[in-house]
């Protein structure tokens, strides 16, 4: 999305001219972002981009959503009774694994540690989405996306540590 009257080819090559953006690869939509944040959150700005992408996505479109903020939310969540109750209902191995991931504040590359906390991360990620805390996830839900699953270690961006590397998958 760019300002009216901008040359499309110029906008494609100069990211600073983007107001908002979204990527589509085949039937997969991802990367919704408001570049000029004074415009608002993705759910307020990127709706027309999602609608256009869905038209072009063909049969069985899906969206991949970042879950940035999940790691900090989990770290702070033990202060919230509802989240703490869920967190402490996990087995000790899951709790230890998640604590290690929070302490390092990075997506753990150790398969044993990650796999030990995987189910707990999945449950907490679902709650994060249900509470509307994921900006990109809320956008896809507002356009009819139904939460389908968590793609563990799907986020390989420089911000992956903000979500334990997890991404949400939505089907339309």
PDB file of C-alpha atoms in Angstrom:
ATOM      1  CA  UNK A   1       0.000   0.000   0.000  1.00  0.00           C
ATOM      2  CA  UNK A   2       1.412   3.350  -1.004  1.00  0.00           C
ATOM      3  CA  UNK A   3       0.168   6.897  -1.402  1.00  0.00           C
ATOM      4  CA  UNK A   4      -2.067   7.638  -4.385  1.00  0.00           C
ATOM      5  CA  UNK A   5      -0.200   8.674  -7.493  1.00  0.00           C
ATOM      6  CA  UNK A   6       3.039   6.873  -6.637  1.00  0.00           C
ATOM      7  CA  UNK A   7       4.757   4.970  -9.439  1.00  0.00           C
ATOM      8  CA  UNK A   8       4.201   1.263  -8.710  1.00  0.00           C
ATOM      9  CA  UNK A   9       7.682   0.189  -9.843  1.00  0.00           C
ATOM     10  CA  UNK A  10       9.329   2.836  -7.682  1.00  0.00           C
ATOM     11  CA  UNK A  11       7.278   1.784  -4.654  1.00  0.00           C
ATOM     12  CA  UNK A  12       8.252  -1.866  -5.204  1.00  0.00           C
ATOM     13  CA  UNK A  13      11.943  -0.995  -5.056  1.00  0.00           C
ATOM     14  CA  UNK A  14      11.885   1.628  -2.274  1.00  0.00           C
ATOM     15  CA  UNK A  15      10.516   0.143   0.981  1.00  0.00           C
ATOM     16  CA  UNK A  16      10.483   3.566   2.672  1.00  0.00           C
ATOM     17  CA  UNK A  17       7.569   4.505   0.394  1.00  0.00           C
ATOM     18  CA  UNK A  18       5.383   1.671   1.710  1.00  0.00           C
ATOM     19  CA  UNK A  19       2.519   2.633   4.000  1.00  0.00           C
ATOM     20  CA  UNK A  20       1.657  -1.007   4.640  1.00  0.00           C
ATOM     21  CA  UNK A  21       2.520  -4.317   3.027  1.00  0.00           C
ATOM     22  CA  UNK A  22       1.572  -7.950   2.756  1.00  0.00           C
ATOM     23  CA  UNK A  23       3.149 -10.833   0.864  1.00  0.00           C
ATOM     24  CA  UNK A  24       1.517 -13.695  -1.016  1.00  0.00           C
ATOM     25  CA  UNK A  25       3.256 -16.814  -2.263  1.00  0.00           C
ATOM     26  CA  UNK A  26       0.792 -19.041  -4.074  1.00  0.00           C
ATOM     27  CA  UNK A  27      -2.060 -19.618  -1.656  1.00  0.00           C
ATOM     28  CA  UNK A  28      -0.092 -18.446   1.406  1.00  0.00           C
ATOM     29  CA  UNK A  29      -0.449 -14.914   2.766  1.00  0.00           C
ATOM     30  CA  UNK A  30       2.070 -13.593   5.278  1.00  0.00           C
ATOM     31  CA  UNK A  31       4.053 -10.629   6.515  1.00  0.00           C
ATOM     32  CA  UNK A  32       1.269  -8.085   7.067  1.00  0.00           C
ATOM     33  CA  UNK A  33       2.884  -4.955   8.388  1.00  0.00           C
ATOM     34  CA  UNK A  34       2.016  -1.305   8.807  1.00  0.00           C
ATOM     35  CA  UNK A  35       5.196   0.524   7.871  1.00  0.00           C
ATOM     36  CA  UNK A  36       3.919   3.983   8.707  1.00  0.00           C
ATOM     37  CA  UNK A  37       2.632   3.227  12.220  1.00  0.00           C
ATOM     38  CA  UNK A  38       0.763   6.506  12.605  1.00  0.00           C
ATOM     39  CA  UNK A  39      -1.859   4.927  10.335  1.00  0.00           C
ATOM     40  CA  UNK A  40      -2.807   2.365  12.994  1.00  0.00           C
ATOM     41  CA  UNK A  41      -2.519  -1.356  13.640  1.00  0.00           C
ATOM     42  CA  UNK A  42      -2.617  -4.026  10.911  1.00  0.00           C
ATOM     43  CA  UNK A  43      -6.262  -4.861  11.658  1.00  0.00           C
ATOM     44  CA  UNK A  44      -7.149  -1.203  10.966  1.00  0.00           C
ATOM     45  CA  UNK A  45      -4.944  -0.693   7.906  1.00  0.00           C
ATOM     46  CA  UNK A  46      -4.180  -3.950   6.089  1.00  0.00           C
ATOM     47  CA  UNK A  47      -7.703  -5.288   5.522  1.00  0.00           C
ATOM     48  CA  UNK A  48      -7.835  -4.260   1.834  1.00  0.00           C
ATOM     49  CA  UNK A  49      -4.453  -5.915   1.261  1.00  0.00           C
ATOM     50  CA  UNK A  50      -5.695  -9.197   2.760  1.00  0.00           C
ATOM     51  CA  UNK A  51      -8.889  -9.030   0.692  1.00  0.00           C
ATOM     52  CA  UNK A  52      -6.912  -8.517  -2.528  1.00  0.00           C
ATOM     53  CA  UNK A  53      -4.476 -11.305  -1.620  1.00  0.00           C
ATOM     54  CA  UNK A  54      -7.340 -13.701  -0.861  1.00  0.00           C
ATOM     55  CA  UNK A  55      -8.834 -13.049  -4.309  1.00  0.00           C
ATOM     56  CA  UNK A  56      -5.508 -13.991  -5.899  1.00  0.00           C
ATOM     57  CA  UNK A  57      -4.688 -16.886  -3.569  1.00  0.00           C
ATOM     58  CA  UNK A  58      -6.933 -19.457  -5.251  1.00  0.00           C
ATOM     59  CA  UNK A  59      -8.397 -22.452  -3.458  1.00  0.00           C
ATOM     60  CA  UNK A  60      -7.645 -23.140   0.181  1.00  0.00           C
ATOM     61  CA  UNK A  61      -5.808 -19.937   1.068  1.00  0.00           C
ATOM     62  CA  UNK A  62      -3.951 -19.820   4.330  1.00  0.00           C
ATOM     63  CA  UNK A  63      -2.139 -17.142   6.299  1.00  0.00           C
ATOM     64  CA  UNK A  64       0.977 -17.369   8.426  1.00  0.00           C
ATOM     65  CA  UNK A  65       0.986 -14.950  11.325  1.00  0.00           C
ATOM     66  CA  UNK A  66       3.876 -13.850  13.457  1.00  0.00           C
ATOM     67  CA  UNK A  67       3.285 -14.004  17.188  1.00  0.00           C
ATOM     68  CA  UNK A  68       5.736 -11.306  18.225  1.00  0.00           C
ATOM     69  CA  UNK A  69       5.261 -10.456  21.869  1.00  0.00           C
ATOM     70  CA  UNK A  70       4.414 -14.025  22.881  1.00  0.00           C
ATOM     71  CA  UNK A  71       7.685 -14.603  24.751  1.00  0.00           C
ATOM     72  CA  UNK A  72       7.343 -11.428  26.840  1.00  0.00           C
ATOM     73  CA  UNK A  73       3.658 -12.127  27.462  1.00  0.00           C
ATOM     74  CA  UNK A  74       4.470 -15.612  28.763  1.00  0.00           C
ATOM     75  CA  UNK A  75       7.288 -14.227  30.927  1.00  0.00           C
ATOM     76  CA  UNK A  76       4.912 -11.678  32.461  1.00  0.00           C
ATOM     77  CA  UNK A  77       1.946 -14.054  32.407  1.00  0.00           C
ATOM     78  CA  UNK A  78       2.702 -15.807  35.627  1.00  0.00           C
ATOM     79  CA  UNK A  79       1.381 -12.645  37.303  1.00  0.00           C
ATOM     80  CA  UNK A  80      -1.974 -13.175  35.571  1.00  0.00           C
ATOM     81  CA  UNK A  81      -3.944 -15.824  37.464  1.00  0.00           C
ATOM     82  CA  UNK A  82      -5.561 -17.348  34.372  1.00  0.00           C
ATOM     83  CA  UNK A  83      -2.266 -17.702  32.501  1.00  0.00           C
ATOM     84  CA  UNK A  84      -0.388 -18.801  35.619  1.00  0.00           C
ATOM     85  CA  UNK A  85      -2.958 -21.519  36.253  1.00  0.00           C
ATOM     86  CA  UNK A  86      -2.505 -22.821  32.722  1.00  0.00           C
ATOM     87  CA  UNK A  87       1.278 -22.515  32.923  1.00  0.00           C
ATOM     88  CA  UNK A  88       1.525 -24.391  36.185  1.00  0.00           C
ATOM     89  CA  UNK A  89      -0.762 -27.166  34.948  1.00  0.00           C
ATOM     90  CA  UNK A  90       2.092 -28.197  32.633  1.00  0.00           C
ATOM     91  CA  UNK A  91       4.453 -30.944  33.713  1.00  0.00           C
ATOM     92  CA  UNK A  92       7.766 -29.947  35.275  1.00  0.00           C
ATOM     93  CA  UNK A  93       9.719 -30.757  32.100  1.00  0.00           C
ATOM     94  CA  UNK A  94       7.536 -28.374  30.052  1.00  0.00           C
ATOM     95  CA  UNK A  95       7.869 -25.618  32.658  1.00  0.00           C
ATOM     96  CA  UNK A  96      11.650 -26.000  32.842  1.00  0.00           C
ATOM     97  CA  UNK A  97      11.973 -25.933  29.050  1.00  0.00           C
ATOM     98  CA  UNK A  98       9.826 -22.810  28.697  1.00  0.00           C
ATOM     99  CA  UNK A  99      11.728 -21.093  31.515  1.00  0.00           C
ATOM    100  CA  UNK A 100      15.025 -21.857  29.752  1.00  0.00           C
ATOM    101  CA  UNK A 101      13.676 -20.369  26.525  1.00  0.00           C
ATOM    102  CA  UNK A 102      12.472 -17.248  28.346  1.00  0.00           C
ATOM    103  CA  UNK A 103      15.757 -16.805  30.210  1.00  0.00           C
ATOM    104  CA  UNK A 104      17.744 -16.970  27.007  1.00  0.00           C
ATOM    105  CA  UNK A 105      15.025 -14.909  25.300  1.00  0.00           C
ATOM    106  CA  UNK A 106      15.809 -16.722  22.115  1.00  0.00           C
ATOM    107  CA  UNK A 107      14.416 -19.558  20.083  1.00  0.00           C
ATOM    108  CA  UNK A 108      16.260 -22.563  21.481  1.00  0.00           C
ATOM    109  CA  UNK A 109      18.104 -24.546  18.858  1.00  0.00           C
ATOM    110  CA  UNK A 110      18.448 -27.478  21.256  1.00  0.00           C
ATOM    111  CA  UNK A 111      15.805 -29.905  19.968  1.00  0.00           C
ATOM    112  CA  UNK A 112      15.436 -31.621  23.340  1.00  0.00           C
ATOM    113  CA  UNK A 113      14.647 -28.390  25.177  1.00  0.00           C
ATOM    114  CA  UNK A 114      12.352 -27.064  22.448  1.00  0.00           C
ATOM    115  CA  UNK A 115      10.462 -30.336  22.095  1.00  0.00           C
ATOM    116  CA  UNK A 116      10.008 -30.558  25.862  1.00  0.00           C
ATOM    117  CA  UNK A 117       8.271 -27.157  25.896  1.00  0.00           C
ATOM    118  CA  UNK A 118       6.549 -27.435  22.522  1.00  0.00           C
ATOM    119  CA  UNK A 119       3.068 -28.425  23.735  1.00  0.00           C
ATOM    120  CA  UNK A 120       3.121 -25.721  26.419  1.00  0.00           C
ATOM    121  CA  UNK A 121       4.170 -23.094  23.878  1.00  0.00           C
ATOM    122  CA  UNK A 122       1.348 -24.222  21.632  1.00  0.00           C
ATOM    123  CA  UNK A 123      -1.283 -23.851  24.374  1.00  0.00           C
ATOM    124  CA  UNK A 124       0.056 -20.451  25.426  1.00  0.00           C
ATOM    125  CA  UNK A 125       0.212 -19.278  21.785  1.00  0.00           C
ATOM    126  CA  UNK A 126      -3.430 -20.242  21.306  1.00  0.00           C
ATOM    127  CA  UNK A 127      -4.383 -18.228  24.383  1.00  0.00           C
ATOM    128  CA  UNK A 128      -2.278 -15.282  23.130  1.00  0.00           C
ATOM    129  CA  UNK A 129      -4.277 -15.367  19.878  1.00  0.00           C
ATOM    130  CA  UNK A 130      -7.644 -15.797  21.620  1.00  0.00           C
ATOM    131  CA  UNK A 131      -6.952 -12.731  23.758  1.00  0.00           C
ATOM    132  CA  UNK A 132      -6.299 -10.685  20.587  1.00  0.00           C
ATOM    133  CA  UNK A 133      -2.689  -9.978  21.518  1.00  0.00           C
ATOM    134  CA  UNK A 134      -1.190 -10.842  18.125  1.00  0.00           C
ATOM    135  CA  UNK A 135      -1.607  -7.893  15.750  1.00  0.00           C
ATOM    136  CA  UNK A 136      -1.186  -9.916  12.562  1.00  0.00           C
ATOM    137  CA  UNK A 137      -3.307 -12.806  13.874  1.00  0.00           C
ATOM    138  CA  UNK A 138      -6.137 -10.380  14.708  1.00  0.00           C
ATOM    139  CA  UNK A 139      -5.988  -9.053  11.149  1.00  0.00           C
ATOM    140  CA  UNK A 140      -6.429 -12.498   9.595  1.00  0.00           C
ATOM    141  CA  UNK A 141      -9.223 -13.359  12.029  1.00  0.00           C
ATOM    142  CA  UNK A 142     -11.014 -10.114  11.124  1.00  0.00           C
ATOM    143  CA  UNK A 143     -11.029 -11.239   7.490  1.00  0.00           C
ATOM    144  CA  UNK A 144     -12.486 -14.680   8.211  1.00  0.00           C
ATOM    145  CA  UNK A 145      -9.334 -16.616   8.986  1.00  0.00           C
ATOM    146  CA  UNK A 146      -9.857 -19.533  11.344  1.00  0.00           C
ATOM    147  CA  UNK A 147      -6.997 -20.546  13.611  1.00  0.00           C
ATOM    148  CA  UNK A 148      -5.706 -23.922  12.413  1.00  0.00           C
ATOM    149  CA  UNK A 149      -2.361 -24.710  14.043  1.00  0.00           C
ATOM    150  CA  UNK A 150       0.973 -23.486  15.358  1.00  0.00           C
ATOM    151  CA  UNK A 151       3.971 -23.732  13.050  1.00  0.00           C
ATOM    152  CA  UNK A 152       6.780 -24.369  15.521  1.00  0.00           C
ATOM    153  CA  UNK A 153      10.013 -22.651  14.564  1.00  0.00           C
ATOM    154  CA  UNK A 154       8.243 -21.199  11.539  1.00  0.00           C
ATOM    155  CA  UNK A 155       9.472 -17.700  12.323  1.00  0.00           C
ATOM    156  CA  UNK A 156      13.094 -17.522  11.267  1.00  0.00           C
ATOM    157  CA  UNK A 157      13.243 -13.734  11.194  1.00  0.00           C
ATOM    158  CA  UNK A 158      15.497 -11.631  13.368  1.00  0.00           C
ATOM    159  CA  UNK A 159      12.505 -11.242  15.720  1.00  0.00           C
ATOM    160  CA  UNK A 160      11.885 -14.981  16.184  1.00  0.00           C
ATOM    161  CA  UNK A 161      12.955 -14.798  19.826  1.00  0.00           C
ATOM    162  CA  UNK A 162       9.898 -12.639  20.513  1.00  0.00           C
ATOM    163  CA  UNK A 163       7.636 -15.614  19.763  1.00  0.00           C
ATOM    164  CA  UNK A 164       9.663 -18.706  20.663  1.00  0.00           C
ATOM    165  CA  UNK A 165       9.958 -18.972  16.869  1.00  0.00           C
ATOM    166  CA  UNK A 166       6.287 -19.950  16.604  1.00  0.00           C
ATOM    167  CA  UNK A 167       3.831 -18.756  13.951  1.00  0.00           C
ATOM    168  CA  UNK A 168       0.073 -19.233  13.748  1.00  0.00           C
ATOM    169  CA  UNK A 169      -1.533 -20.821  10.704  1.00  0.00           C
ATOM    170  CA  UNK A 170      -4.998 -19.613   9.651  1.00  0.00           C
ATOM    171  CA  UNK A 171      -7.262 -21.172   7.012  1.00  0.00           C
ATOM    172  CA  UNK A 172      -9.883 -19.250   5.077  1.00  0.00           C
TER     173      UNK A 172
END
